[in-house]
Coordinates of C-alpha atoms in Angstrom, one line a residue:
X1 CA -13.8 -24.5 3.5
X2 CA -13.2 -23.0 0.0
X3 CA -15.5 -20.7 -1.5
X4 CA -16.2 -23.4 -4.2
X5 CA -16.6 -25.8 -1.5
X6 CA -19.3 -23.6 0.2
X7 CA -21.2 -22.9 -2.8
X8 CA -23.4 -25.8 -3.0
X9 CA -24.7 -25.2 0.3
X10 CA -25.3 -21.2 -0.6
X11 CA -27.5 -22.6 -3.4
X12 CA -29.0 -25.0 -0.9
X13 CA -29.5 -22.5 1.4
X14 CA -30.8 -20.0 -1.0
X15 CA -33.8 -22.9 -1.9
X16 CA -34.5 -23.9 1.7
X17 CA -35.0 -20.2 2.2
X18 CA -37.3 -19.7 -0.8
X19 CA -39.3 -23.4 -0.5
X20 CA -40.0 -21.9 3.1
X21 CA -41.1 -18.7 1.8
X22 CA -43.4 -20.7 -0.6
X23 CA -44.6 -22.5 2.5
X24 CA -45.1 -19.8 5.0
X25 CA -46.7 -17.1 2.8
X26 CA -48.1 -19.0 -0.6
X27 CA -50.8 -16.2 -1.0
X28 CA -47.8 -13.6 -2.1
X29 CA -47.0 -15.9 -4.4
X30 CA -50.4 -17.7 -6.0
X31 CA -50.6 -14.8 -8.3
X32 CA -47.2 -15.3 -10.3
X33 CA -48.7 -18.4 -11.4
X34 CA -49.0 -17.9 -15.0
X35 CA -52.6 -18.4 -15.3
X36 CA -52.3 -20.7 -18.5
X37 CA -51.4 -23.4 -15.8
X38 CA -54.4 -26.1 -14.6
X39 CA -55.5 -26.2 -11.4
X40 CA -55.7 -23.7 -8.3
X41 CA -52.2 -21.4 -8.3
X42 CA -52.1 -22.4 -4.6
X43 CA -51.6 -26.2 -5.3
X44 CA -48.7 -24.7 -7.8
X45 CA -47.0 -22.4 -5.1
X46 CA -47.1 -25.2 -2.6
X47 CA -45.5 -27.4 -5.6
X48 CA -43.1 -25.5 -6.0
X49 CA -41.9 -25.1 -2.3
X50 CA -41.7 -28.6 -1.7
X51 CA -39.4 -29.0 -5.2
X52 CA -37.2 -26.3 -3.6
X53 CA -36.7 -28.5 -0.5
X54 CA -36.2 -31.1 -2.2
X55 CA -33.7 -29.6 -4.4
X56 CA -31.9 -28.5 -1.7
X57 CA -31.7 -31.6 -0.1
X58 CA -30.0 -33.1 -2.9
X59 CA -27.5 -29.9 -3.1
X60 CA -26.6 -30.6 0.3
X61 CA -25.5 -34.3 -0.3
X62 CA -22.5 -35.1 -2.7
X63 CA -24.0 -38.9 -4.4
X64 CA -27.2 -35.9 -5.3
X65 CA -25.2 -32.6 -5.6
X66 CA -25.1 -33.0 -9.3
X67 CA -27.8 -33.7 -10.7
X68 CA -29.7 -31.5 -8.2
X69 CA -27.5 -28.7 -9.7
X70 CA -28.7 -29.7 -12.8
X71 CA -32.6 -29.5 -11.7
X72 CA -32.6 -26.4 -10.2
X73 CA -30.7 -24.9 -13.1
X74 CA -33.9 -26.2 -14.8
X75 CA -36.0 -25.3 -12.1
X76 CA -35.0 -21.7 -12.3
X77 CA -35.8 -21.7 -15.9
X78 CA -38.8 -23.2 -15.3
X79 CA -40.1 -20.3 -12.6
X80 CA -38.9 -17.6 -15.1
X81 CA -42.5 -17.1 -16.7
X82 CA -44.0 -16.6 -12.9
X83 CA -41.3 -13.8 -12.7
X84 CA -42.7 -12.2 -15.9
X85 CA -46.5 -13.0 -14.9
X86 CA -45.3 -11.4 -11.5
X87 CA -43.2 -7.8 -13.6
X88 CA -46.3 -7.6 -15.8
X89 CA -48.9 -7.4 -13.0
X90 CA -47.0 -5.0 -11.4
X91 CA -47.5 -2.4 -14.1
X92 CA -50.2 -0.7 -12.3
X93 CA -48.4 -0.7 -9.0
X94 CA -46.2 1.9 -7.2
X95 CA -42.5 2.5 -8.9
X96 CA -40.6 0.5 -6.4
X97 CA -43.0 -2.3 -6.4
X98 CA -42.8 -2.6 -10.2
X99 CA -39.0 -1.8 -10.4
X100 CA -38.1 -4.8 -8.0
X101 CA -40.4 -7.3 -10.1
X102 CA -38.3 -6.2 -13.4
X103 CA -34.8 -6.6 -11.2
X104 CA -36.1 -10.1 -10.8
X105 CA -35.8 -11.0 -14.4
X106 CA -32.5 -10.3 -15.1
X107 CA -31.3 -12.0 -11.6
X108 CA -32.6 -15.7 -13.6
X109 CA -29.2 -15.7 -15.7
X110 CA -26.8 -16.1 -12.3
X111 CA -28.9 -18.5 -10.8
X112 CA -29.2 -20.5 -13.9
X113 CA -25.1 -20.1 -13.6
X114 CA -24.7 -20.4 -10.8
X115 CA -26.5 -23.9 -10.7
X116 CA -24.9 -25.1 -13.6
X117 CA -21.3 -24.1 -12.1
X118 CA -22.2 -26.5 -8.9
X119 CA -23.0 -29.2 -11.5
X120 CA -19.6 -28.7 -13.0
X121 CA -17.7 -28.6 -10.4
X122 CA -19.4 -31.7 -8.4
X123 CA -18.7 -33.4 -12.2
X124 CA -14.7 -32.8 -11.7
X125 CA -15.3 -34.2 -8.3
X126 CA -13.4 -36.8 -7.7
X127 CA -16.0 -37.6 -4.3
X128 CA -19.1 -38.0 -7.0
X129 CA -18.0 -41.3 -8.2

């Protein structure tokens, strides 16, 4: 299998991994939830592990790859103000602790890539008609 060929199930892996995270452990992540947002943060974190399931689910399958590509390029976009919410509550924490929440940030663009490649490539597919 080609390293192109592979990479939709890296990405799908890389979403299982963090819609289990969300899952398993939702109290490390109820406080990136911008606080602007209604409702409890816990019904959001739990949201949003089930959407990365879901997404990978469609990643995995070639009639879904592409437009679940497409949605977790937008879902990555979406998550990027939980990663700022998460940097700027970190500014009264311990150097490492604040230094990985800023190394986040950056980290958005290749996903956001990296998604939009999958969709690309799936597109020029001739399996996704």
């Amino acid at each position: 299998m080609s390293r192109t060929n592979r990479s939709p199930f890296l990405l799908a892996g890389l979403m299982a991994g963090a819609g289990a995270l969300h899952l398993a452990a939702p109290k490390v992540f109820d406080g990136t939830v911008p606080r602007a947002l209604p409702g409890p943060a816990r019904a959001w974190t739990y949201g949003s592990g089930v959407v990365e399931f879901a997404l990978a689910a469609g990643l995995v399958h070639p009639r879904t790859r592409r437009v679940a590509a497409r949605a977790t390029a937008g879902f990555f976009v979406a998550v990027f103000p939980a990663n700022v919410q998460m940097a700027l509550d970190a500014r009264n924490r311990p150097a490492l602790s604040r230094a990985a929440t800023l190394g986040r940030l950056p980290l958005q663009i290749p996903l956001v890539m990296w998604a939009r490649k999958v969709a690309r490539a799936e597109g020029a597919s001739p399996d996704c008609r």
